[in-house]
Amino acid sequence: MARHSAPRSPRQPAVRRALIALASAGAALAAGASTAHAEAAAPLVDVPPLRSADVGDINPQSGLNALTTSVGYATGAIAGLKPNPLAGTGTDPLNNGIGTTIADFKPLNTLALTAPIAQAPSFAAVPVVGQTLGLLTPKG
């Protein structure tokens, strides 16, 4: 007799219901215990009150330097990545194009838009993106 045509035992639904009821009761008990514990717990760390900062205490130049340095190192890592990892394969989605000719104007196609991204060896070689990354990466 094949396994799929074997008769099912009538005990399985009852066992499932019992396990579901047991799991629900355990979850309710655990939730009740965690809320009871949270109410009785004392703070773990004594945090001193914060003092207000005067405008004279803030150095905007150091904040700007920290921001540009961290952004520069993050974008420097991105500049070397390939924008189109499927370039040169048979499944390259940017290698497809559609074109049209209207009257006697020059033909238009989408390959002119996708070619710089599809053929670029890295993000730094993409025309506008590469210039932007060049401005953000640290020199030196």
CSV table of C-alpha atoms in Angstrom, one decimal:
chain,number,residue,atom,x,y,z
A,1,MET,CA,0.0,0.0,0.0
A,2,ALA,CA,1.4,3.4,-0.9
A,3,ARG,CA,2.1,5.9,1.9
A,4,HIS,CA,-0.3,8.5,0.6
A,5,SER,CA,-3.2,6.1,0.6
A,6,ALA,CA,-2.6,4.7,4.0
A,7,PRO,CA,-5.4,5.4,6.5
A,8,ARG,CA,-4.7,8.2,9.0
A,9,SER,CA,-4.9,7.5,12.6
A,10,PRO,CA,-7.7,9.4,14.4
A,11,ARG,CA,-5.4,10.4,17.2
A,12,GLN,CA,-3.3,13.0,15.3
A,13,PRO,CA,-5.9,15.9,15.5
A,14,ALA,CA,-6.3,15.3,19.2
A,15,VAL,CA,-2.5,15.3,19.7
A,16,ARG,CA,-2.1,18.5,17.6
A,17,ARG,CA,-4.8,20.2,19.7
A,18,ALA,CA,-3.2,19.2,22.9
A,19,LEU,CA,0.3,20.4,21.8
A,20,ILE,CA,-1.2,23.7,20.6
A,21,ALA,CA,-3.0,24.2,23.9
A,22,LEU,CA,0.2,23.4,25.8
A,23,ALA,CA,2.3,25.8,23.7
A,24,SER,CA,-0.3,28.6,24.2
A,25,ALA,CA,-0.3,28.1,27.9
A,26,GLY,CA,3.5,28.1,28.0
A,27,ALA,CA,3.6,31.3,26.0
A,28,ALA,CA,1.1,33.0,28.3
A,29,LEU,CA,3.0,31.9,31.3
A,30,ALA,CA,6.3,33.2,29.9
A,31,ALA,CA,4.7,36.6,29.0
A,32,GLY,CA,3.2,37.0,32.4
A,33,ALA,CA,6.6,36.1,34.1
A,34,SER,CA,8.5,38.6,31.9
A,35,THR,CA,6.1,41.5,32.7
A,36,ALA,CA,6.2,40.7,36.4
A,37,HIS,CA,10.0,40.6,36.2
A,38,ALA,CA,10.2,43.9,34.3
A,39,GLU,CA,8.1,45.7,36.9
A,40,ALA,CA,10.2,44.6,39.8
A,41,ALA,CA,13.6,45.3,38.1
A,42,ALA,CA,15.7,48.2,39.1
A,43,PRO,CA,17.6,50.3,36.5
A,44,LEU,CA,20.9,48.6,35.5
A,45,VAL,CA,22.9,51.8,34.9
A,46,ASP,CA,22.7,55.1,36.8
A,47,VAL,CA,22.7,57.7,34.0
A,48,PRO,CA,23.7,61.3,35.1
A,49,PRO,CA,21.5,64.1,33.9
A,50,LEU,CA,22.6,65.7,30.6
A,51,ARG,CA,23.8,69.3,30.7
A,52,SER,CA,22.8,71.7,28.0
A,53,ALA,CA,25.4,72.7,25.5
A,54,ASP,CA,26.0,76.3,24.7
A,55,VAL,CA,26.6,77.3,21.1
A,56,GLY,CA,30.1,78.4,22.1
A,57,ASP,CA,30.9,74.8,23.1
A,58,ILE,CA,30.2,73.3,19.7
A,59,ASN,CA,32.9,73.3,17.0
A,60,PRO,CA,31.2,73.0,13.7
A,61,GLN,CA,34.4,72.5,11.8
A,62,SER,CA,35.3,69.3,13.7
A,63,GLY,CA,31.9,67.9,13.1
A,64,LEU,CA,32.1,68.7,9.4
A,65,ASN,CA,35.5,67.1,9.2
A,66,ALA,CA,34.3,63.9,10.9
A,67,LEU,CA,31.3,63.7,8.6
A,68,THR,CA,33.3,64.2,5.4
A,69,THR,CA,36.0,61.7,6.5
A,70,SER,CA,33.5,59.0,7.4
A,71,VAL,CA,31.5,59.5,4.2
A,72,GLY,CA,34.6,59.5,2.2
A,73,TYR,CA,35.9,56.2,3.5
A,74,ALA,CA,32.4,54.6,2.9
A,75,THR,CA,32.2,55.9,-0.6
A,76,GLY,CA,35.8,54.9,-1.4
A,77,ALA,CA,34.9,51.3,-0.9
A,78,ILE,CA,31.8,51.6,-3.1
A,79,ALA,CA,33.8,53.3,-5.9
A,80,GLY,CA,35.7,50.0,-6.8
A,81,LEU,CA,32.5,47.9,-7.1
A,82,LYS,CA,31.1,46.8,-10.5
A,83,PRO,CA,27.8,48.5,-11.2
A,84,ASN,CA,26.6,45.7,-13.4
A,85,PRO,CA,27.9,42.3,-12.2
A,86,LEU,CA,26.1,40.6,-15.1
A,87,ALA,CA,28.0,42.5,-17.7
A,88,GLY,CA,29.3,40.3,-20.5
A,89,THR,CA,27.0,37.4,-19.6
A,90,GLY,CA,24.0,36.1,-21.6
A,91,THR,CA,21.6,37.3,-18.9
A,92,ASP,CA,22.7,41.0,-18.8
A,93,PRO,CA,19.5,43.0,-18.4
A,94,LEU,CA,21.2,46.3,-19.4
A,95,ASN,CA,22.4,44.8,-22.8
A,96,ASN,CA,18.8,44.8,-24.1
A,97,GLY,CA,17.5,47.9,-25.9
A,98,ILE,CA,14.6,49.2,-27.8
A,99,GLY,CA,14.7,51.8,-30.6
A,100,THR,CA,12.5,53.8,-32.8
A,101,THR,CA,12.7,56.0,-35.8
A,102,ILE,CA,10.3,59.0,-36.2
A,103,ALA,CA,10.1,60.5,-39.7
A,104,ASP,CA,13.6,61.3,-41.0
A,105,PHE,CA,15.1,62.2,-37.5
A,106,LYS,CA,18.0,60.3,-36.1
A,107,PRO,CA,17.0,56.9,-34.6
A,108,LEU,CA,16.5,56.8,-30.8
A,109,ASN,CA,17.3,53.8,-28.7
A,110,THR,CA,17.7,53.0,-25.0
A,111,LEU,CA,21.2,51.6,-25.3
A,112,ALA,CA,22.6,55.1,-25.2
A,113,LEU,CA,21.3,55.4,-21.6
A,114,THR,CA,22.3,52.0,-20.4
A,115,ALA,CA,25.7,51.6,-22.1
A,116,PRO,CA,27.7,53.7,-19.6
A,117,ILE,CA,26.4,51.6,-16.7
A,118,ALA,CA,26.5,48.3,-18.6
A,119,GLN,CA,30.1,48.6,-19.8
A,120,ALA,CA,31.6,50.5,-16.8
A,121,PRO,CA,34.3,48.5,-14.9
A,122,SER,CA,33.5,50.3,-11.6
A,123,PHE,CA,31.2,52.9,-10.1
A,124,ALA,CA,34.0,55.4,-10.4
A,125,ALA,CA,33.9,55.0,-14.2
A,126,VAL,CA,30.2,55.9,-14.5
A,127,PRO,CA,30.0,59.5,-15.7
A,128,VAL,CA,28.1,61.4,-13.0
A,129,VAL,CA,28.4,58.9,-10.2
A,130,GLY,CA,32.2,58.7,-10.7
A,131,GLN,CA,32.5,62.5,-10.4
A,132,THR,CA,30.4,62.6,-7.3
A,133,LEU,CA,32.4,59.8,-5.7
A,134,GLY,CA,35.6,61.6,-6.6
A,135,LEU,CA,34.4,64.6,-4.6
A,136,LEU,CA,33.5,62.6,-1.6
A,137,THR,CA,36.6,60.3,-1.3
A,138,PRO,CA,39.5,61.5,0.8
A,139,LYS,CA,42.6,62.6,-1.2
A,140,GLY,CA,45.9,61.3,-0.1
